PDB file of C-alpha atoms in Angstrom:
ATOM      1  CA  UNK A 118      10.430  31.198  68.266  1.00  0.00           C
ATOM      2  CA  UNK A 119      12.072  29.585  65.363  1.00  0.00           C
ATOM      3  CA  UNK A 120      15.748  28.717  65.228  1.00  0.00           C
ATOM      4  CA  UNK A 121      17.586  31.638  64.502  1.00  0.00           C
ATOM      5  CA  UNK A 122      17.761  32.253  60.372  1.00  0.00           C
ATOM      6  CA  UNK A 123      15.076  29.244  60.039  1.00  0.00           C
ATOM      7  CA  UNK A 124      11.729  30.779  57.993  1.00  0.00           C
ATOM      8  CA  UNK A 125       8.453  31.733  60.739  1.00  0.00           C
ATOM      9  CA  UNK A 126       6.389  28.957  61.136  1.00  0.00           C
ATOM     10  CA  UNK A 127       3.222  29.325  57.720  1.00  0.00           C
ATOM     11  CA  UNK A 128       5.553  31.069  55.613  1.00  0.00           C
ATOM     12  CA  UNK A 129       5.943  29.445  52.009  1.00  0.00           C
ATOM     13  CA  UNK A 130       9.255  29.531  50.790  1.00  0.00           C
ATOM     14  CA  UNK A 131       9.361  30.458  46.643  1.00  0.00           C
ATOM     15  CA  UNK A 132      12.228  29.311  44.586  1.00  0.00           C
ATOM     16  CA  UNK A 133      12.029  31.618  41.627  1.00  0.00           C
ATOM     17  CA  UNK A 134      14.895  30.895  38.921  1.00  0.00           C
ATOM     18  CA  UNK A 135      17.550  32.761  38.320  1.00  0.00           C
ATOM     19  CA  UNK A 136      16.805  34.917  35.558  1.00  0.00           C
ATOM     20  CA  UNK A 137      19.663  33.461  33.345  1.00  0.00           C
ATOM     21  CA  UNK A 138      17.990  30.331  33.619  1.00  0.00           C
ATOM     22  CA  UNK A 139      14.529  31.765  32.743  1.00  0.00           C
ATOM     23  CA  UNK A 140      16.493  33.141  29.504  1.00  0.00           C
ATOM     24  CA  UNK A 141      18.044  30.524  28.640  1.00  0.00           C
ATOM     25  CA  UNK A 142      14.446  28.231  28.897  1.00  0.00           C
ATOM     26  CA  UNK A 143      12.465  30.442  26.868  1.00  0.00           C
ATOM     27  CA  UNK A 144      14.497  30.609  23.977  1.00  0.00           C
ATOM     28  CA  UNK A 145      14.899  27.236  23.969  1.00  0.00           C
ATOM     29  CA  UNK A 146      10.711  27.116  24.553  1.00  0.00           C
ATOM     30  CA  UNK A 147      10.535  29.353  21.762  1.00  0.00           C
ATOM     31  CA  UNK A 148      13.213  26.986  19.180  1.00  0.00           C
ATOM     32  CA  UNK A 149      11.364  23.915  20.425  1.00  0.00           C
ATOM     33  CA  UNK A 150       7.914  25.539  19.598  1.00  0.00           C
ATOM     34  CA  UNK A 151       8.643  26.570  16.408  1.00  0.00           C
ATOM     35  CA  UNK A 152       9.976  23.413  14.937  1.00  0.00           C
ATOM     36  CA  UNK A 153       6.938  21.513  16.407  1.00  0.00           C
ATOM     37  CA  UNK A 154       4.857  24.209  15.069  1.00  0.00           C
ATOM     38  CA  UNK A 155       6.722  24.191  11.035  1.00  0.00           C
ATOM     39  CA  UNK A 156       6.456  19.954  11.677  1.00  0.00           C
ATOM     40  CA  UNK A 157       2.840  20.382  12.393  1.00  0.00           C
ATOM     41  CA  UNK A 158       1.693  22.736   9.607  1.00  0.00           C
ATOM     42  CA  UNK A 159       4.394  20.180   7.508  1.00  0.00           C
ATOM     43  CA  UNK A 160       2.044  16.855   8.530  1.00  0.00           C
ATOM     44  CA  UNK A 161      -1.392  18.918   8.570  1.00  0.00           C
ATOM     45  CA  UNK A 162      -0.490  19.602   4.591  1.00  0.00           C
ATOM     46  CA  UNK A 163       0.437  16.322   3.823  1.00  0.00           C
ATOM     47  CA  UNK A 164      -2.470  14.463   5.532  1.00  0.00           C
ATOM     48  CA  UNK A 165      -4.437  17.029   3.423  1.00  0.00           C
ATOM     49  CA  UNK A 166      -3.159  16.160   0.314  1.00  0.00           C
ATOM     50  CA  UNK A 167      -4.158  12.784   1.136  1.00  0.00           C
ATOM     51  CA  UNK A 168      -7.757  12.621   1.799  1.00  0.00           C
ATOM     52  CA  UNK A 169      -7.271  14.948  -1.096  1.00  0.00           C
ATOM     53  CA  UNK A 170      -6.507  11.641  -3.294  1.00  0.00           C
ATOM     54  CA  UNK A 171      -8.810  10.096  -2.101  1.00  0.00           C
ATOM     55  CA  UNK A 172     -11.830  10.073  -4.583  1.00  0.00           C
ATOM     56  CA  UNK A 173      -9.374   9.282  -7.377  1.00  0.00           C
ATOM     57  CA  UNK A 174      -8.466   6.501  -5.622  1.00  0.00           C
ATOM     58  CA  UNK A 175     -12.285   5.238  -5.517  1.00  0.00           C
ATOM     59  CA  UNK A 176     -13.019   6.504  -8.948  1.00  0.00           C
ATOM     60  CA  UNK A 177      -9.651   3.830 -10.191  1.00  0.00           C
ATOM     61  CA  UNK A 178     -10.858   1.275  -8.279  1.00  0.00           C
ATOM     62  CA  UNK A 179     -14.033   1.027  -9.363  1.00  0.00           C
ATOM     63  CA  UNK A 180     -12.555   1.109 -12.988  1.00  0.00           C
ATOM     64  CA  UNK A 181     -10.194  -1.518 -12.381  1.00  0.00           C
ATOM     65  CA  UNK A 182     -13.587  -3.556 -10.669  1.00  0.00           C
ATOM     66  CA  UNK A 183     -15.149  -3.574 -14.287  1.00  0.00           C
ATOM     67  CA  UNK A 184     -12.235  -3.929 -16.694  1.00  0.00           C
ATOM     68  CA  UNK A 185     -11.886  -6.154 -19.714  1.00  0.00           C
ATOM     69  CA  UNK A 186      -9.477  -7.611 -21.629  1.00  0.00           C
ATOM     70  CA  UNK A 187      -8.495  -5.304 -24.219  1.00  0.00           C
ATOM     71  CA  UNK A 188      -9.207  -6.306 -27.738  1.00  0.00           C
ATOM     72  CA  UNK A 189      -7.477  -6.039 -30.779  1.00  0.00           C
ATOM     73  CA  UNK A 190      -9.822  -2.455 -31.742  1.00  0.00           C
ATOM     74  CA  UNK A 191      -8.688  -1.193 -28.684  1.00  0.00           C
ATOM     75  CA  UNK A 192      -6.922   1.841 -29.075  1.00  0.00           C
ATOM     76  CA  UNK A 193      -3.649   2.600 -26.111  1.00  0.00           C
ATOM     77  CA  UNK A 194      -6.447   5.209 -24.363  1.00  0.00           C
ATOM     78  CA  UNK A 195      -8.732   2.766 -23.668  1.00  0.00           C
ATOM     79  CA  UNK A 196      -8.471   1.442 -19.683  1.00  0.00           C
ATOM     80  CA  UNK A 197      -8.633  -2.398 -20.363  1.00  0.00           C
ATOM     81  CA  UNK A 198      -6.120  -4.910 -19.259  1.00  0.00           C
ATOM     82  CA  UNK A 199      -3.439  -5.285 -21.418  1.00  0.00           C
ATOM     83  CA  UNK A 200      -0.983  -8.104 -21.441  1.00  0.00           C
ATOM     84  CA  UNK A 201       2.681  -8.255 -22.392  1.00  0.00           C
ATOM     85  CA  UNK A 202       4.932 -11.313 -22.578  1.00  0.00           C
ATOM     86  CA  UNK A 203       8.710 -11.535 -20.179  1.00  0.00           C
ATOM     87  CA  UNK A 204      11.144 -12.939 -18.734  1.00  0.00           C
ATOM     88  CA  UNK A 205      11.755 -14.348 -15.487  1.00  0.00           C
ATOM     89  CA  UNK A 206      14.981 -13.044 -14.619  1.00  0.00           C
ATOM     90  CA  UNK A 207      14.637 -14.849 -10.474  1.00  0.00           C
ATOM     91  CA  UNK A 208      12.521 -15.060  -7.693  1.00  0.00           C
ATOM     92  CA  UNK A 209      12.595 -14.371  -3.747  1.00  0.00           C
ATOM     93  CA  UNK A 210      10.365 -16.354  -1.858  1.00  0.00           C
ATOM     94  CA  UNK A 211      10.674 -15.359   2.161  1.00  0.00           C
ATOM     95  CA  UNK A 212       8.432 -16.636   4.728  1.00  0.00           C
ATOM     96  CA  UNK A 213       9.330 -15.523   7.761  1.00  0.00           C
ATOM     97  CA  UNK A 214       6.762 -15.308  11.073  1.00  0.00           C
ATOM     98  CA  UNK A 215       6.690 -11.349  11.407  1.00  0.00           C
ATOM     99  CA  UNK A 216       7.550 -10.108   7.593  1.00  0.00           C
ATOM    100  CA  UNK A 217       7.204 -12.311   3.947  1.00  0.00           C
ATOM    101  CA  UNK A 218       8.343 -11.784   0.849  1.00  0.00           C
ATOM    102  CA  UNK A 219       7.169 -13.027  -2.114  1.00  0.00           C
ATOM    103  CA  UNK A 220       8.686 -10.721  -5.776  1.00  0.00           C
ATOM    104  CA  UNK A 221       9.155 -12.310  -9.019  1.00  0.00           C
ATOM    105  CA  UNK A 222      11.578  -9.894 -10.998  1.00  0.00           C
ATOM    106  CA  UNK A 223      11.573  -9.735 -14.788  1.00  0.00           C
ATOM    107  CA  UNK A 224      12.531  -8.035 -17.884  1.00  0.00           C
ATOM    108  CA  UNK A 225      10.167  -7.355 -20.182  1.00  0.00           C
ATOM    109  CA  UNK A 226       9.652  -4.743 -22.578  1.00  0.00           C
ATOM    110  CA  UNK A 227       8.701  -0.263 -21.798  1.00  0.00           C
ATOM    111  CA  UNK A 228       5.739  -0.307 -19.045  1.00  0.00           C
ATOM    112  CA  UNK A 229       6.564  -4.026 -17.391  1.00  0.00           C
ATOM    113  CA  UNK A 230       7.827  -3.903 -14.192  1.00  0.00           C
ATOM    114  CA  UNK A 231      11.552  -4.878 -12.967  1.00  0.00           C
ATOM    115  CA  UNK A 232      10.180  -6.484  -9.770  1.00  0.00           C
ATOM    116  CA  UNK A 233       6.673  -7.784  -8.960  1.00  0.00           C
ATOM    117  CA  UNK A 234       5.659  -8.256  -5.008  1.00  0.00           C
ATOM    118  CA  UNK A 235       2.913 -11.370  -5.798  1.00  0.00           C
ATOM    119  CA  UNK A 236       1.430 -12.066  -2.202  1.00  0.00           C
ATOM    120  CA  UNK A 237       2.110 -15.246  -1.989  1.00  0.00           C
ATOM    121  CA  UNK A 238       3.848 -18.345  -3.586  1.00  0.00           C
ATOM    122  CA  UNK A 239       0.623 -19.885  -4.145  1.00  0.00           C
ATOM    123  CA  UNK A 240      -0.037 -21.513  -6.971  1.00  0.00           C
ATOM    124  CA  UNK A 241       2.524 -19.685  -9.581  1.00  0.00           C
ATOM    125  CA  UNK A 242       4.864 -18.429  -8.034  1.00  0.00           C
ATOM    126  CA  UNK A 243       7.198 -21.323  -6.831  1.00  0.00           C
ATOM    127  CA  UNK A 244       7.344 -22.948 -10.031  1.00  0.00           C
ATOM    128  CA  UNK A 245       8.688 -20.869 -11.620  1.00  0.00           C
ATOM    129  CA  UNK A 246      11.858 -21.013 -12.095  1.00  0.00           C
ATOM    130  CA  UNK A 247      14.764 -18.549 -14.303  1.00  0.00           C
ATOM    131  CA  UNK A 248      14.238 -18.153 -17.440  1.00  0.00           C
ATOM    132  CA  UNK A 249      10.807 -19.179 -18.016  1.00  0.00           C
ATOM    133  CA  UNK A 250       8.452 -16.620 -20.084  1.00  0.00           C
ATOM    134  CA  UNK A 251       5.239 -15.767 -18.599  1.00  0.00           C
ATOM    135  CA  UNK A 252       3.022 -13.457 -19.065  1.00  0.00           C
ATOM    136  CA  UNK A 253       1.760  -9.665 -17.529  1.00  0.00           C
ATOM    137  CA  UNK A 254      -1.432  -8.293 -17.819  1.00  0.00           C
ATOM    138  CA  UNK A 255      -0.907  -4.793 -16.952  1.00  0.00           C
ATOM    139  CA  UNK A 256      -4.210  -2.328 -16.073  1.00  0.00           C
ATOM    140  CA  UNK A 257      -2.386   0.940 -16.317  1.00  0.00           C
ATOM    141  CA  UNK A 258       0.481   1.092 -14.124  1.00  0.00           C
ATOM    142  CA  UNK A 259      -0.572  -1.834 -11.817  1.00  0.00           C
ATOM    143  CA  UNK A 260       0.685  -5.280 -13.066  1.00  0.00           C
ATOM    144  CA  UNK A 261      -2.108  -7.134 -11.730  1.00  0.00           C
ATOM    145  CA  UNK A 262      -1.834 -10.706 -12.596  1.00  0.00           C
ATOM    146  CA  UNK A 263       1.070 -12.984 -14.214  1.00  0.00           C
ATOM    147  CA  UNK A 264      -0.032 -16.344 -16.428  1.00  0.00           C
ATOM    148  CA  UNK A 265       2.153 -19.566 -17.555  1.00  0.00           C
ATOM    149  CA  UNK A 266       0.459 -21.807 -19.251  1.00  0.00           C
ATOM    150  CA  UNK A 267      -2.814 -21.877 -17.664  1.00  0.00           C
ATOM    151  CA  UNK A 268      -1.766 -21.248 -14.639  1.00  0.00           C
ATOM    152  CA  UNK A 269      -2.624 -17.965 -12.987  1.00  0.00           C
ATOM    153  CA  UNK A 270      -1.065 -15.668  -9.894  1.00  0.00           C
ATOM    154  CA  UNK A 271      -3.303 -12.369  -8.791  1.00  0.00           C
ATOM    155  CA  UNK A 272      -0.163  -9.559  -7.856  1.00  0.00           C
ATOM    156  CA  UNK A 273      -0.530  -7.883  -4.841  1.00  0.00           C
ATOM    157  CA  UNK A 274       0.169  -4.794  -7.093  1.00  0.00           C
ATOM    158  CA  UNK A 275      -3.843  -3.392  -7.518  1.00  0.00           C
ATOM    159  CA  UNK A 276      -5.466  -0.114  -6.782  1.00  0.00           C
ATOM    160  CA  UNK A 277      -7.788  -2.174  -5.239  1.00  0.00           C
ATOM    161  CA  UNK A 278      -7.824  -1.514  -1.098  1.00  0.00           C
ATOM    162  CA  UNK A 279      -5.845   1.874  -1.994  1.00  0.00           C
ATOM    163  CA  UNK A 280      -8.410   4.902  -0.896  1.00  0.00           C
ATOM    164  CA  UNK A 281      -8.983   3.008   2.480  1.00  0.00           C
ATOM    165  CA  UNK A 282      -4.773   2.615   3.004  1.00  0.00           C
ATOM    166  CA  UNK A 283      -4.291   6.243   1.886  1.00  0.00           C
ATOM    167  CA  UNK A 284      -7.465   7.620   4.067  1.00  0.00           C
ATOM    168  CA  UNK A 285      -5.657   5.705   7.503  1.00  0.00           C
ATOM    169  CA  UNK A 286      -3.067   6.801   6.903  1.00  0.00           C
ATOM    170  CA  UNK A 287      -4.164  10.713   6.553  1.00  0.00           C
ATOM    171  CA  UNK A 288      -6.166  10.755   9.746  1.00  0.00           C
ATOM    172  CA  UNK A 289      -3.352   9.637  11.537  1.00  0.00           C
ATOM    173  CA  UNK A 290      -0.620  12.059  10.019  1.00  0.00           C
ATOM    174  CA  UNK A 291      -3.375  15.112  10.559  1.00  0.00           C
ATOM    175  CA  UNK A 292      -3.799  13.621  14.147  1.00  0.00           C
ATOM    176  CA  UNK A 293       0.076  14.957  14.832  1.00  0.00           C
ATOM    177  CA  UNK A 294      -0.221  17.846  12.984  1.00  0.00           C
ATOM    178  CA  UNK A 295      -2.630  18.795  15.022  1.00  0.00           C
ATOM    179  CA  UNK A 296      -1.224  18.298  18.582  1.00  0.00           C
ATOM    180  CA  UNK A 297       2.399  19.211  16.766  1.00  0.00           C
ATOM    181  CA  UNK A 298       0.709  22.627  15.483  1.00  0.00           C
ATOM    182  CA  UNK A 299      -1.161  22.991  19.080  1.00  0.00           C
ATOM    183  CA  UNK A 300       1.890  22.254  21.022  1.00  0.00           C
ATOM    184  CA  UNK A 301       4.655  24.122  19.307  1.00  0.00           C
ATOM    185  CA  UNK A 302       2.283  27.389  19.479  1.00  0.00           C
ATOM    186  CA  UNK A 303       1.573  27.034  22.582  1.00  0.00           C
ATOM    187  CA  UNK A 304       5.448  26.782  23.640  1.00  0.00           C
ATOM    188  CA  UNK A 305       5.969  29.510  21.297  1.00  0.00           C
ATOM    189  CA  UNK A 306       2.522  32.518  22.749  1.00  0.00           C
ATOM    190  CA  UNK A 307       3.688  31.710  26.734  1.00  0.00           C
ATOM    191  CA  UNK A 308       7.504  30.557  26.146  1.00  0.00           C
ATOM    192  CA  UNK A 309       8.561  32.757  28.875  1.00  0.00           C
ATOM    193  CA  UNK A 310       5.755  32.110  31.117  1.00  0.00           C
ATOM    194  CA  UNK A 311       7.282  28.240  30.307  1.00  0.00           C
ATOM    195  CA  UNK A 312      10.360  28.785  31.774  1.00  0.00           C
ATOM    196  CA  UNK A 313       9.277  29.751  34.456  1.00  0.00           C
ATOM    197  CA  UNK A 314       6.854  27.744  35.616  1.00  0.00           C
ATOM    198  CA  UNK A 315       6.974  23.859  33.493  1.00  0.00           C
ATOM    199  CA  UNK A 316       5.056  23.171  30.435  1.00  0.00           C
ATOM    200  CA  UNK A 317       1.507  23.241  31.492  1.00  0.00           C
ATOM    201  CA  UNK A 318      -0.199  19.276  32.063  1.00  0.00           C
ATOM    202  CA  UNK A 319      -2.629  20.129  29.012  1.00  0.00           C
ATOM    203  CA  UNK A 320      -0.040  19.336  26.686  1.00  0.00           C
ATOM    204  CA  UNK A 321       0.061  16.066  28.054  1.00  0.00           C
ATOM    205  CA  UNK A 322      -3.561  15.399  27.945  1.00  0.00           C
ATOM    206  CA  UNK A 323      -3.821  17.105  23.911  1.00  0.00           C
ATOM    207  CA  UNK A 324      -1.043  14.633  23.267  1.00  0.00           C
ATOM    208  CA  UNK A 325      -2.505  11.076  24.878  1.00  0.00           C
ATOM    209  CA  UNK A 326      -5.896  12.452  23.042  1.00  0.00           C
ATOM    210  CA  UNK A 327      -3.955  13.429  19.401  1.00  0.00           C
ATOM    211  CA  UNK A 328      -2.391   9.466  19.664  1.00  0.00           C
ATOM    212  CA  UNK A 329      -5.666   7.775  20.786  1.00  0.00           C
ATOM    213  CA  UNK A 330      -6.839   9.878  17.322  1.00  0.00           C
ATOM    214  CA  UNK A 331      -4.876   8.558  15.204  1.00  0.00           C
ATOM    215  CA  UNK A 332      -4.584   5.319  16.247  1.00  0.00           C
ATOM    216  CA  UNK A 333      -8.867   4.585  16.213  1.00  0.00           C
ATOM    217  CA  UNK A 334      -7.364   4.637  12.237  1.00  0.00           C
ATOM    218  CA  UNK A 335      -6.637   1.396  12.920  1.00  0.00           C
ATOM    219  CA  UNK A 336     -10.390  -0.313  13.170  1.00  0.00           C
ATOM    220  CA  UNK A 337     -11.555   2.097  10.715  1.00  0.00           C
ATOM    221  CA  UNK A 338      -9.021   0.860   8.687  1.00  0.00           C
ATOM    222  CA  UNK A 339     -10.259  -2.671   9.151  1.00  0.00           C
ATOM    223  CA  UNK A 340     -14.007  -1.436   8.888  1.00  0.00           C
ATOM    224  CA  UNK A 341     -13.389   0.279   5.293  1.00  0.00           C
ATOM    225  CA  UNK A 342     -11.048  -2.933   4.243  1.00  0.00           C
ATOM    226  CA  UNK A 343     -15.195  -4.433   4.467  1.00  0.00           C
ATOM    227  CA  UNK A 344     -17.379  -1.624   4.155  1.00  0.00           C
ATOM    228  CA  UNK A 345     -15.772   1.803   2.032  1.00  0.00           C
ATOM    229  CA  UNK A 346     -14.393   4.472   3.058  1.00  0.00           C
ATOM    230  CA  UNK A 347     -17.486   6.738   4.664  1.00  0.00           C
ATOM    231  CA  UNK A 348     -18.227   3.963   6.654  1.00  0.00           C
ATOM    232  CA  UNK A 349     -14.824   4.227   7.899  1.00  0.00           C
ATOM    233  CA  UNK A 350     -14.905   7.992   8.704  1.00  0.00           C
ATOM    234  CA  UNK A 351     -17.956   7.069  10.405  1.00  0.00           C
ATOM    235  CA  UNK A 352     -16.214   4.817  12.547  1.00  0.00           C
ATOM    236  CA  UNK A 353     -13.281   7.253  13.325  1.00  0.00           C
ATOM    237  CA  UNK A 354     -15.471   9.793  13.596  1.00  0.00           C
ATOM    238  CA  UNK A 355     -17.416   7.809  16.411  1.00  0.00           C
ATOM    239  CA  UNK A 356     -14.764   6.681  18.552  1.00  0.00           C
ATOM    240  CA  UNK A 357     -13.153   9.634  19.050  1.00  0.00           C
ATOM    241  CA  UNK A 358     -15.261  10.688  21.609  1.00  0.00           C
ATOM    242  CA  UNK A 359     -13.954   7.638  23.411  1.00  0.00           C
ATOM    243  CA  UNK A 360     -11.202   8.577  22.854  1.00  0.00           C
ATOM    244  CA  UNK A 361     -11.536  11.698  24.636  1.00  0.00           C
ATOM    245  CA  UNK A 362     -13.544  10.159  28.154  1.00  0.00           C
ATOM    246  CA  UNK A 363     -11.020   7.760  27.784  1.00  0.00           C
ATOM    247  CA  UNK A 364      -8.558   9.929  28.618  1.00  0.00           C
ATOM    248  CA  UNK A 365     -10.471  11.861  31.102  1.00  0.00           C
ATOM    249  CA  UNK A 366     -11.172   9.532  33.192  1.00  0.00           C
ATOM    250  CA  UNK A 367      -7.230   8.391  33.681  1.00  0.00           C
ATOM    251  CA  UNK A 368      -6.342  12.009  33.734  1.00  0.00           C
ATOM    252  CA  UNK A 369      -9.163  12.035  36.975  1.00  0.00           C
ATOM    253  CA  UNK A 370      -7.940   9.014  38.543  1.00  0.00           C
ATOM    254  CA  UNK A 371      -3.851  10.435  38.404  1.00  0.00           C
ATOM    255  CA  UNK A 372      -4.840  13.731  39.537  1.00  0.00           C
ATOM    256  CA  UNK A 373      -3.848  14.224  43.230  1.00  0.00           C
ATOM    257  CA  UNK A 374      -3.731  17.052  45.822  1.00  0.00           C
ATOM    258  CA  UNK A 375       0.299  17.470  44.800  1.00  0.00           C
ATOM    259  CA  UNK A 376      -1.078  17.377  41.275  1.00  0.00           C
ATOM    260  CA  UNK A 377      -0.018  20.244  38.854  1.00  0.00           C
ATOM    261  CA  UNK A 378      -2.766  22.124  37.596  1.00  0.00           C
TER     262      UNK A 378
END
């Protein structure tokens, strides 16, 4: 016989949370779920908007690659390279291990930017001093090249690489938005049940998959820099099954007899 007051041997004791605590947790789950769902929707819309402008960026990149210098007969609507005279106000050259800055500050006519990311100090930026006169080549609103005499330097302000970068960023944002909408919808739909039993382990699994899918945009970006956007998308889509397999394998290894379903 068990001691007085002890439960019989073999009987499981189920501790139920207090009704007040369940109500508080339910409200918290609903608030959290609503915020997550709204954030997910906003991220999905932002990612979709990013993907929608990629075709235009691709066309712009192609147009820049074939652009030639404007002639005397060129009109203001022609898509050609225009030259403007400007004056150097100052330069910033900061070379560090983790971050570097190569910025040229100018004073010039309307349309010429006040600051240009030169990308490097060679071969022109390090020679420039305040008051020097330079010629800036403009394509649309991009300052693509700076010249002084016979020395010229291409800038980092060009449309080259923009389609791939915007596409990779949009894919990562869409992954985060999809998970936010899924997690928020799950919390809203099962708020009372989750308040009593806790959040399901599938939220963690889906979160790992979404994170892995977002990180896959990085190798796809590297491939896209050497190829194009369609190849980049194929690489990204091809990596998604691998991410799911890795997450499932990790989940199987961490599953024990006391793991929560």
